[in-house]
Tab-separated table of N, CA and C in Angstrom:
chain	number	residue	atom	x	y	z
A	54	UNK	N	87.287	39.004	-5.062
A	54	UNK	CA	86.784	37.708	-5.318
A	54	UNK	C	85.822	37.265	-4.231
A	55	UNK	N	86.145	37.531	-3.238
A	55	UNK	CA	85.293	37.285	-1.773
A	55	UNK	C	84.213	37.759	-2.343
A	56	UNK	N	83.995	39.477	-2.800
A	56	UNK	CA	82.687	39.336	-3.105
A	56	UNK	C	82.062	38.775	-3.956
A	57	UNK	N	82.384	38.442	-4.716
A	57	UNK	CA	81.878	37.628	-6.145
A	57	UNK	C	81.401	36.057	-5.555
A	58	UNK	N	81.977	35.860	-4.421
A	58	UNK	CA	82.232	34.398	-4.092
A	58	UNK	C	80.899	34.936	-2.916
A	59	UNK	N	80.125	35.884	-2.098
A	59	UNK	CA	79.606	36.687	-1.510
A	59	UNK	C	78.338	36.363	-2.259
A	60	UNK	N	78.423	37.446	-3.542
A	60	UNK	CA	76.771	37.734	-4.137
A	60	UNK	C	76.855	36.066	-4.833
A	61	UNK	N	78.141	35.629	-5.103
A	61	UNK	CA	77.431	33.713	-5.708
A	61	UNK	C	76.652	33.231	-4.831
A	62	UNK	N	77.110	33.199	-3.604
A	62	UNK	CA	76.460	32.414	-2.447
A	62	UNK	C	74.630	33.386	-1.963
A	63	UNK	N	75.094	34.359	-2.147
A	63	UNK	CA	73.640	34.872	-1.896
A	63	UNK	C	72.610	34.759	-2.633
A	64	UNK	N	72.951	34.641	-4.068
A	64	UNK	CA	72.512	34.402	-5.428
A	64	UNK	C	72.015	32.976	-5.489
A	65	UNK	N	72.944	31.990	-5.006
A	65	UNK	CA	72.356	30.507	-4.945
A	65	UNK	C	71.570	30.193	-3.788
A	66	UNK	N	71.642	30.980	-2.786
A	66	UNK	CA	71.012	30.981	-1.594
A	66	UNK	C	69.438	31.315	-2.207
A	67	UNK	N	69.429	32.340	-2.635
A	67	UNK	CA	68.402	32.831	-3.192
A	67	UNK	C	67.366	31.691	-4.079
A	68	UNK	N	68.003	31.692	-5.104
A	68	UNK	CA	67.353	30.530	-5.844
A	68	UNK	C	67.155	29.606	-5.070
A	69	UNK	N	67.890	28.684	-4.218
A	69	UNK	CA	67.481	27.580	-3.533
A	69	UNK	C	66.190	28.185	-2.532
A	70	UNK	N	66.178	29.185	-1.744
A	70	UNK	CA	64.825	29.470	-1.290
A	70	UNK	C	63.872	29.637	-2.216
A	71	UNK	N	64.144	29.670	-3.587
A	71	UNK	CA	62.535	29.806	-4.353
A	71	UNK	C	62.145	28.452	-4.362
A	72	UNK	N	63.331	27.739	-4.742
A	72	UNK	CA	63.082	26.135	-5.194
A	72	UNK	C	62.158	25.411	-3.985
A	73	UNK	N	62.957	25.971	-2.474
A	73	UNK	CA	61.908	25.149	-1.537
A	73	UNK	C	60.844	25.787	-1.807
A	74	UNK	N	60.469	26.771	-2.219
A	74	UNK	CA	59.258	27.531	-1.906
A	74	UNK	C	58.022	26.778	-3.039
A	75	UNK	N	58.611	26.711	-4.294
A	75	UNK	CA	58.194	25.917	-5.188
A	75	UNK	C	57.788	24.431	-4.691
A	76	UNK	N	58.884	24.136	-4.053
A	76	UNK	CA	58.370	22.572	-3.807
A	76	UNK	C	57.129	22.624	-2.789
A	77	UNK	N	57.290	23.434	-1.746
A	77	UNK	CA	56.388	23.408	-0.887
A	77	UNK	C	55.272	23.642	-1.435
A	78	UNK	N	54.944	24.762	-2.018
A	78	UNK	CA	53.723	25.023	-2.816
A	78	UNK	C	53.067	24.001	-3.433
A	79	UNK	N	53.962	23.329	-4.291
A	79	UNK	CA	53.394	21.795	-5.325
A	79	UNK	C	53.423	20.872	-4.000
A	80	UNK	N	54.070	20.914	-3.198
A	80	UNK	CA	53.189	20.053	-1.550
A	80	UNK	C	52.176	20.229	-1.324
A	81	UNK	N	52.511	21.669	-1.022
A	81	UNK	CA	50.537	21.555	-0.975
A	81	UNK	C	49.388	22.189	-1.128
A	82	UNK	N	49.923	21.605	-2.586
A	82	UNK	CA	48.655	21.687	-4.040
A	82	UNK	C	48.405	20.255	-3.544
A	83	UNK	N	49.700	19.340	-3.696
A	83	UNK	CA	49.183	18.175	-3.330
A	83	UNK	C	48.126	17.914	-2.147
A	84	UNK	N	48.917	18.013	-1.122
A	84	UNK	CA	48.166	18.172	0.059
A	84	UNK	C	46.331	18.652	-0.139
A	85	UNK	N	47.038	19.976	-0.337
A	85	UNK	CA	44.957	20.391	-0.871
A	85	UNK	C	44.733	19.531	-1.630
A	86	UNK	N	44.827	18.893	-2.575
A	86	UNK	CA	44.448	17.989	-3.707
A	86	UNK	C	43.648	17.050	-2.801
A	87	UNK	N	44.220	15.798	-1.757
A	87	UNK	CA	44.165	15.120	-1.123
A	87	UNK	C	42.678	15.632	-0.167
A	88	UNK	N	43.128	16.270	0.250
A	88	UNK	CA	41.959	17.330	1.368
A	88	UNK	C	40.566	17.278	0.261
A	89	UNK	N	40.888	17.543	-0.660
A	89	UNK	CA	39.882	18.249	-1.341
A	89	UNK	C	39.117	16.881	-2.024
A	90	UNK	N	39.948	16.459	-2.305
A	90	UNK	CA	39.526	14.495	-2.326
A	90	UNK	C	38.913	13.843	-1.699
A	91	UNK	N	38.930	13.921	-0.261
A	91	UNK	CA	38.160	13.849	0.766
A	91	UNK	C	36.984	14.276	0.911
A	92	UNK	N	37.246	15.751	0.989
A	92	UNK	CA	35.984	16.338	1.017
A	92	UNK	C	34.941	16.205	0.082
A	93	UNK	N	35.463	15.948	-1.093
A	93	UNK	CA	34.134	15.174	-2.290
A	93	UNK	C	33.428	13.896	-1.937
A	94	UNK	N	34.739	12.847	-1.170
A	94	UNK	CA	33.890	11.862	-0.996
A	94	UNK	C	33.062	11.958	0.286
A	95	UNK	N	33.775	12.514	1.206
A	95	UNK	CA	32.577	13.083	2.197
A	95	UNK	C	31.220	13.682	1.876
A	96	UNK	N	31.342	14.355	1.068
A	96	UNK	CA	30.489	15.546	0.368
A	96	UNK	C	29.439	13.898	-0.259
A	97	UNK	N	29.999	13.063	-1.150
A	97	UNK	CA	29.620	12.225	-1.817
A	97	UNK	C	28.626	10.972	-1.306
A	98	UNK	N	29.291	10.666	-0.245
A	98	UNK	CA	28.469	9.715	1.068
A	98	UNK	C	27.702	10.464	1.718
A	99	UNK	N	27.658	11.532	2.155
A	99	UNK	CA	26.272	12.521	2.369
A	99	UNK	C	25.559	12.845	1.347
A	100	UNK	N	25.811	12.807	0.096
A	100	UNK	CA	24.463	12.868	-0.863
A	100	UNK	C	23.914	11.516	-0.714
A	101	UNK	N	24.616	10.804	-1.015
A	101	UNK	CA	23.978	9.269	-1.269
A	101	UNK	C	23.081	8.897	0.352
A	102	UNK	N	23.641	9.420	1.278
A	102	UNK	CA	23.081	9.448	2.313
A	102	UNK	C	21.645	9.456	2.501
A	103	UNK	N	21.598	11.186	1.961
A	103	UNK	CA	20.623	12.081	1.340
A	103	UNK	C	19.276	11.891	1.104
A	104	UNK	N	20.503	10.988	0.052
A	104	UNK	CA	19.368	10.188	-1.523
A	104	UNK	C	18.141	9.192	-0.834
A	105	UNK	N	19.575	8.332	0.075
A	105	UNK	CA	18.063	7.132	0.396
A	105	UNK	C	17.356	7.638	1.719
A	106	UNK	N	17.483	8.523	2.284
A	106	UNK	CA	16.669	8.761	3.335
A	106	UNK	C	15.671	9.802	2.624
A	107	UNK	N	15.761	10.107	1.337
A	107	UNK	CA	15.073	11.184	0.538
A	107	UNK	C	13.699	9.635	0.176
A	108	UNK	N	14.930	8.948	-0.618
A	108	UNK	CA	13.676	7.755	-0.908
A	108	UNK	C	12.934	7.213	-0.405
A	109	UNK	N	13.531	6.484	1.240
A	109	UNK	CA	12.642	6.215	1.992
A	109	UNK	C	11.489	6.977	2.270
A	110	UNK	N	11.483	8.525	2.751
A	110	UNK	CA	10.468	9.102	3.015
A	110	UNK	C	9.428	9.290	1.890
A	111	UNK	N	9.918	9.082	0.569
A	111	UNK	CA	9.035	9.203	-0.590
A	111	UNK	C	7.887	7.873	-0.313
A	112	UNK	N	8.864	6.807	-0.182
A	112	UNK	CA	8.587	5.528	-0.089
A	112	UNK	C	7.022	5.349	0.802
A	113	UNK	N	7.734	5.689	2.250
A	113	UNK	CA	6.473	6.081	3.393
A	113	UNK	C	5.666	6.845	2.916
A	114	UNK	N	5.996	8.076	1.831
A	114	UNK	CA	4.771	8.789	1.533
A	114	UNK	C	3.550	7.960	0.366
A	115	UNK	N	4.551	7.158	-0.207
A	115	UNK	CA	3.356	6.743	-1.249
A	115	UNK	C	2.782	5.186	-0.139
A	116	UNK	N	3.405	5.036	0.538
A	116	UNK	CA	2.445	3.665	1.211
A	116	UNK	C	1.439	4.560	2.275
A	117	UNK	N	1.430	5.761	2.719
A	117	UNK	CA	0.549	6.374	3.335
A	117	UNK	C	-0.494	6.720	2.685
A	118	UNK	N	-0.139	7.128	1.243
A	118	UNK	CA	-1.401	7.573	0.089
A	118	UNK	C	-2.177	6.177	0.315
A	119	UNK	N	-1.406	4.999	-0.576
A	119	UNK	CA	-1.997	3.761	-0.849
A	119	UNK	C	-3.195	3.509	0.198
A	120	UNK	N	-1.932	3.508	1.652
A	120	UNK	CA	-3.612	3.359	3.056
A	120	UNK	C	-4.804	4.559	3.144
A	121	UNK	N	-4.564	5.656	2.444
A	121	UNK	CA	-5.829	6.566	2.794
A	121	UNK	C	-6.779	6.039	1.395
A	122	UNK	N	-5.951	5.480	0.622
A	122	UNK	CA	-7.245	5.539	-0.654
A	122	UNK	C	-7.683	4.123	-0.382
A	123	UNK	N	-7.447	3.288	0.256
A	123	UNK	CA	-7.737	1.813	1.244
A	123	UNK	C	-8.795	1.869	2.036
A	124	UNK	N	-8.622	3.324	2.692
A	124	UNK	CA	-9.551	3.648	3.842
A	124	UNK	C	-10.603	4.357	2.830
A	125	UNK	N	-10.372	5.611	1.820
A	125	UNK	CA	-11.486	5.986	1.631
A	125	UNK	C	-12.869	5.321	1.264
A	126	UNK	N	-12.073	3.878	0.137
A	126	UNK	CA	-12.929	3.327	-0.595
A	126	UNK	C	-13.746	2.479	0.857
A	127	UNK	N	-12.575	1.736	1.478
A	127	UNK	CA	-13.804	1.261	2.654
A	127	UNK	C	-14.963	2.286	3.486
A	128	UNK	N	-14.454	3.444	3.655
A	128	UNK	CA	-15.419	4.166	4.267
A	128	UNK	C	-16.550	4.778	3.545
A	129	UNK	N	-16.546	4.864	2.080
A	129	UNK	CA	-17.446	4.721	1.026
A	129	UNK	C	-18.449	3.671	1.333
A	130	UNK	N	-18.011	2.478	1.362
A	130	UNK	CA	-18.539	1.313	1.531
A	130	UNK	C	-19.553	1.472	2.826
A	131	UNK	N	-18.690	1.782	4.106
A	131	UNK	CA	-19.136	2.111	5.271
A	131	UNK	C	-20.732	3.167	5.070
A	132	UNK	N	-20.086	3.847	4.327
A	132	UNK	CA	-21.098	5.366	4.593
A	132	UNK	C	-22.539	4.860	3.587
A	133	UNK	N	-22.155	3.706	2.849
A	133	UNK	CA	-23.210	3.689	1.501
A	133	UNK	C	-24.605	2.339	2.908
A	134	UNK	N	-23.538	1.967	3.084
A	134	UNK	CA	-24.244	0.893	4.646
A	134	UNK	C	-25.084	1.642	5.603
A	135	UNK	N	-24.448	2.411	5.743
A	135	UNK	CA	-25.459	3.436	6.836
A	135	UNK	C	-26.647	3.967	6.321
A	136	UNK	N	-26.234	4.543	4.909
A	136	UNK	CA	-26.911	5.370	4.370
A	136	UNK	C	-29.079	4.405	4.050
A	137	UNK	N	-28.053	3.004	3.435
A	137	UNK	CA	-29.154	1.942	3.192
A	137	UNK	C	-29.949	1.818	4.595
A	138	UNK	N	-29.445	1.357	5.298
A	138	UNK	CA	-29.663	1.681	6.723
A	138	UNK	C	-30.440	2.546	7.119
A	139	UNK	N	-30.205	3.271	6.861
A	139	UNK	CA	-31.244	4.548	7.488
A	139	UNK	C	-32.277	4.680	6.525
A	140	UNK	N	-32.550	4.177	5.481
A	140	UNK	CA	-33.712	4.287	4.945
A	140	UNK	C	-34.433	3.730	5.300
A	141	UNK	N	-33.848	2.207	5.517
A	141	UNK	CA	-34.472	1.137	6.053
A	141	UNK	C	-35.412	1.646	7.226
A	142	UNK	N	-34.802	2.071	8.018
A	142	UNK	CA	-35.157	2.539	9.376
A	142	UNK	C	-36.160	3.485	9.365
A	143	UNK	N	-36.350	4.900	8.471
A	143	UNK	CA	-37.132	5.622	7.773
A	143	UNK	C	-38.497	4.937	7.708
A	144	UNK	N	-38.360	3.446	6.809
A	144	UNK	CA	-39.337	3.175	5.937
A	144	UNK	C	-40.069	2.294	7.067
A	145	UNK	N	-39.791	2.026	7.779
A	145	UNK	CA	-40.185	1.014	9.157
A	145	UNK	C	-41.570	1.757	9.566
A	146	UNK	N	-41.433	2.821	10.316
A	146	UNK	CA	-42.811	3.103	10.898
A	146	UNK	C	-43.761	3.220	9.683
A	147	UNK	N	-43.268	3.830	8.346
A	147	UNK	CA	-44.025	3.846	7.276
A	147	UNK	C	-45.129	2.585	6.742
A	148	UNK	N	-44.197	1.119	7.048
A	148	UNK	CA	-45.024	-0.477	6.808
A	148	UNK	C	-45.745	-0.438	8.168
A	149	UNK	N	-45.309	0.190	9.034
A	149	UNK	CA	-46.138	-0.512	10.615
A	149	UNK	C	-47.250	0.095	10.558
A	150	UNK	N	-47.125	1.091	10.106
A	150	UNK	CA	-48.301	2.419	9.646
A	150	UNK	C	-49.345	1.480	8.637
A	151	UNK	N	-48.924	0.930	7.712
A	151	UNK	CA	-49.943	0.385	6.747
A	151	UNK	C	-50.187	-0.815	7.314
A	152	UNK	N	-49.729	-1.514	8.033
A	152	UNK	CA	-50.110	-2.746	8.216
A	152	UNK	C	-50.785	-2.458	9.598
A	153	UNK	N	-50.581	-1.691	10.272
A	153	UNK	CA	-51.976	-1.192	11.255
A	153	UNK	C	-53.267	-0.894	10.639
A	154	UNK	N	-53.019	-0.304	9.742
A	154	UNK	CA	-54.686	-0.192	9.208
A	154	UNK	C	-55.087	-1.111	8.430
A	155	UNK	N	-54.058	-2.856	8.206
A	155	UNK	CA	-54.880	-3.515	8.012
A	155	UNK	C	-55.772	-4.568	8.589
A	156	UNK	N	-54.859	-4.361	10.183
A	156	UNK	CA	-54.678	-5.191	10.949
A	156	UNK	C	-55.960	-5.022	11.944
A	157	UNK	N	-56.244	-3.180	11.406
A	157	UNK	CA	-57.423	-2.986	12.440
A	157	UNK	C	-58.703	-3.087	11.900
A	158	UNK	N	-58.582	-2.863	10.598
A	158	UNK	CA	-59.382	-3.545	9.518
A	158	UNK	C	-60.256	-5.203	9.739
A	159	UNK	N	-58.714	-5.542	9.848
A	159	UNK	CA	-59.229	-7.019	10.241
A	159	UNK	C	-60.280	-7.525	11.368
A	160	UNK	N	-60.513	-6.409	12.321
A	160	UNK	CA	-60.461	-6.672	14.025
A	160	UNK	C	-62.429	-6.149	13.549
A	161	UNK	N	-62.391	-5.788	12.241
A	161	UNK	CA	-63.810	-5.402	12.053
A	161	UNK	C	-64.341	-6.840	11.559
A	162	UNK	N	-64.178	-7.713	11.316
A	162	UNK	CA	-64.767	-8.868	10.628
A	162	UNK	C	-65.141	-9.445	11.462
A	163	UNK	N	-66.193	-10.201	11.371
A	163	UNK	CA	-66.922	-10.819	12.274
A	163	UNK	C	-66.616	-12.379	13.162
A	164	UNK	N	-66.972	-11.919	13.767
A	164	UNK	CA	-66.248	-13.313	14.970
A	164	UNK	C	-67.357	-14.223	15.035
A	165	UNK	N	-67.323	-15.127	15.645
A	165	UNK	CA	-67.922	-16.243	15.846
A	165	UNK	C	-69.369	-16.043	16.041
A	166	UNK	N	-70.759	-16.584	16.408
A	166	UNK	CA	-70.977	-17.197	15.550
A	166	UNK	C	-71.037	-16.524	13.656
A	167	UNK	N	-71.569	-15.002	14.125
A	167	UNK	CA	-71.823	-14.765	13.287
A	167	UNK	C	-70.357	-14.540	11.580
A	168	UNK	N	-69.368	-14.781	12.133
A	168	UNK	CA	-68.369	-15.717	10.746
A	168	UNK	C	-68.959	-16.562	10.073
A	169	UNK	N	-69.576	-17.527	10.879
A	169	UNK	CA	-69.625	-19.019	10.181
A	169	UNK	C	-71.016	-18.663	9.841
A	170	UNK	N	-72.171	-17.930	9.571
A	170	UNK	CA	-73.465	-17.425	8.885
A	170	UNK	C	-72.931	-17.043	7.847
A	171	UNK	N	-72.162	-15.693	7.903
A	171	UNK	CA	-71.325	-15.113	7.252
A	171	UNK	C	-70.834	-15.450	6.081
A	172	UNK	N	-69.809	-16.743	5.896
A	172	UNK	CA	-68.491	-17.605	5.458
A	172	UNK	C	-69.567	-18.673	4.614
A	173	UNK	N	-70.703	-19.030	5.337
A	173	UNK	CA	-71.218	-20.226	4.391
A	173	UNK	C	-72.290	-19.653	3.842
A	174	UNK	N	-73.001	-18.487	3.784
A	174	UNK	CA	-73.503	-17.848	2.841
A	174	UNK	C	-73.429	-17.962	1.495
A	175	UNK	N	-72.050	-17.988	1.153
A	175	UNK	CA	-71.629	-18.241	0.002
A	175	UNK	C	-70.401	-18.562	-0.255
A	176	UNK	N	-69.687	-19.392	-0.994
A	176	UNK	CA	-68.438	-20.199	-0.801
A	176	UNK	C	-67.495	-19.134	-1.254
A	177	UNK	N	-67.331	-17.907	-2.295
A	177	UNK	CA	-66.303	-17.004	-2.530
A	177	UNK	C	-65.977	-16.173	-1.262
A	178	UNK	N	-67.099	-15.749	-0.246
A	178	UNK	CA	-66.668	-15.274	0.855
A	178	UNK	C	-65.945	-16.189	1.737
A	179	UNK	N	-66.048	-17.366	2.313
A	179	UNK	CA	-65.495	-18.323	2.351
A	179	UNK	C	-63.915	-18.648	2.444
A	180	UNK	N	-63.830	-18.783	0.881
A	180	UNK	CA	-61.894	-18.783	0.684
A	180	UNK	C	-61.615	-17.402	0.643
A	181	UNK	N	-61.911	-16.535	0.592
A	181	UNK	CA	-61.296	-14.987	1.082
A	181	UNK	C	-60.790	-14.704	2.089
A	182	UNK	N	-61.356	-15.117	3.113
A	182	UNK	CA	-61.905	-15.562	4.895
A	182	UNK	C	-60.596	-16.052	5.135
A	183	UNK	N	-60.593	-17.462	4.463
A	183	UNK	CA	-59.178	-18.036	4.736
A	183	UNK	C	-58.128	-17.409	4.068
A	184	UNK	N	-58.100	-17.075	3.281
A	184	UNK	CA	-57.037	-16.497	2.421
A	184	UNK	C	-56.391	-15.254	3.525
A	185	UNK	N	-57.175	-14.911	3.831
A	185	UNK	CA	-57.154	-13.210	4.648
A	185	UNK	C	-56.546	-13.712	5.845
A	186	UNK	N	-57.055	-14.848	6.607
A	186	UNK	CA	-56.430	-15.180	7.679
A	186	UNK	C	-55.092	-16.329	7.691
A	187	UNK	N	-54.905	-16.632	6.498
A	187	UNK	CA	-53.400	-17.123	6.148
A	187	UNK	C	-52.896	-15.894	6.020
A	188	UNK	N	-52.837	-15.103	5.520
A	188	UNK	CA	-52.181	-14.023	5.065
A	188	UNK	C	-51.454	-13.338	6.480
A	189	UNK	N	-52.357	-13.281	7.446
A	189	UNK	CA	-51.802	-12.328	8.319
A	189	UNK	C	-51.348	-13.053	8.996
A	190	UNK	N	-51.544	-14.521	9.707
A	190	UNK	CA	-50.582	-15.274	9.937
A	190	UNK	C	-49.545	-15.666	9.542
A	191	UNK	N	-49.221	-15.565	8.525
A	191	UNK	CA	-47.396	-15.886	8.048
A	191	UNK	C	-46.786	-13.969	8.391
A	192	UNK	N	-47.603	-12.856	7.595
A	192	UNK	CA	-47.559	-11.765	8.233
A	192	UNK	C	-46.635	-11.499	9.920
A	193	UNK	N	-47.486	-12.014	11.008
A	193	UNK	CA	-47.162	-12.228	11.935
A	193	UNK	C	-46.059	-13.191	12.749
A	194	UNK	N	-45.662	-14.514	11.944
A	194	UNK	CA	-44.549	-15.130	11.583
A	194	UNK	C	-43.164	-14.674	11.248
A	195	UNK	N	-43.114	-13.799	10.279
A	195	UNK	CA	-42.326	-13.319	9.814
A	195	UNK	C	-41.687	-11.959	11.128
């Protein structure tokens, strides 16, 4: 009977070590469960993290576009200014050029007395005379 009372006890011994073993295991499943719970929401607050420092930099990238196409169109503007500009500047000796040869033109007409022989000869030479010498006086005004 001892032994019977022997392999019972070893027999229930037995089973009761599976049972803890069982429980422990479904511990920790739990346990990992928990862990692993964590780690998603960890995992989860670093995406979202992620996300808006992903957005922000998108963000900065499209307000950096916005300022270069800000700048291009002004420097369009800029470059079309210069450009007028320099024609301007071009075309300068080109008028000083013509208005020297009218100016030296002028320096051929006759001066005193012989203008006023000249001028009252006949009255169309006359208002020409003046006309010619208004002309280059506002000319010179300007």
């Amino acid at each position: 009977m001892k032994q019977e009372e022997d392999e019972h006890d070893e027999h229930y011994g037995e089973e009761e070590e599976k049972e803890s073993e069982n429980e422990e295991e479904d511990g920790g499943e739990v346990g990992e469960e928990e862990n692993g719970d964590e780690q998603n929401n960890n995992k989860d607050a670093e995406m979202e993290e992620l996300e808006k420092e992903y957005m922000n930099l998108r963000h900065q990238e499209q307000d950096i576009l916005k300022n270069l196409k800000g700048h291009k169109d002004e420097d369009l503007l800029k470059g079309q200014a210069v450009k007028d500009q320099k024609a301007l500047w071009d075309k300068a000796p080109e008028f000083r050029f013509l208005l020297q040869k009218a100016f030296s033109s002028s320096h051929g007409l006759p001066q005193e007395p012989v203008r006023s022989l000249f001028c009252d000869s006949h009255e169309g030479v006359n208002a020409a005379y003046s006309d010619l010498v208004d002309s280059s006086r506002e000319l010179w005004t300007h």
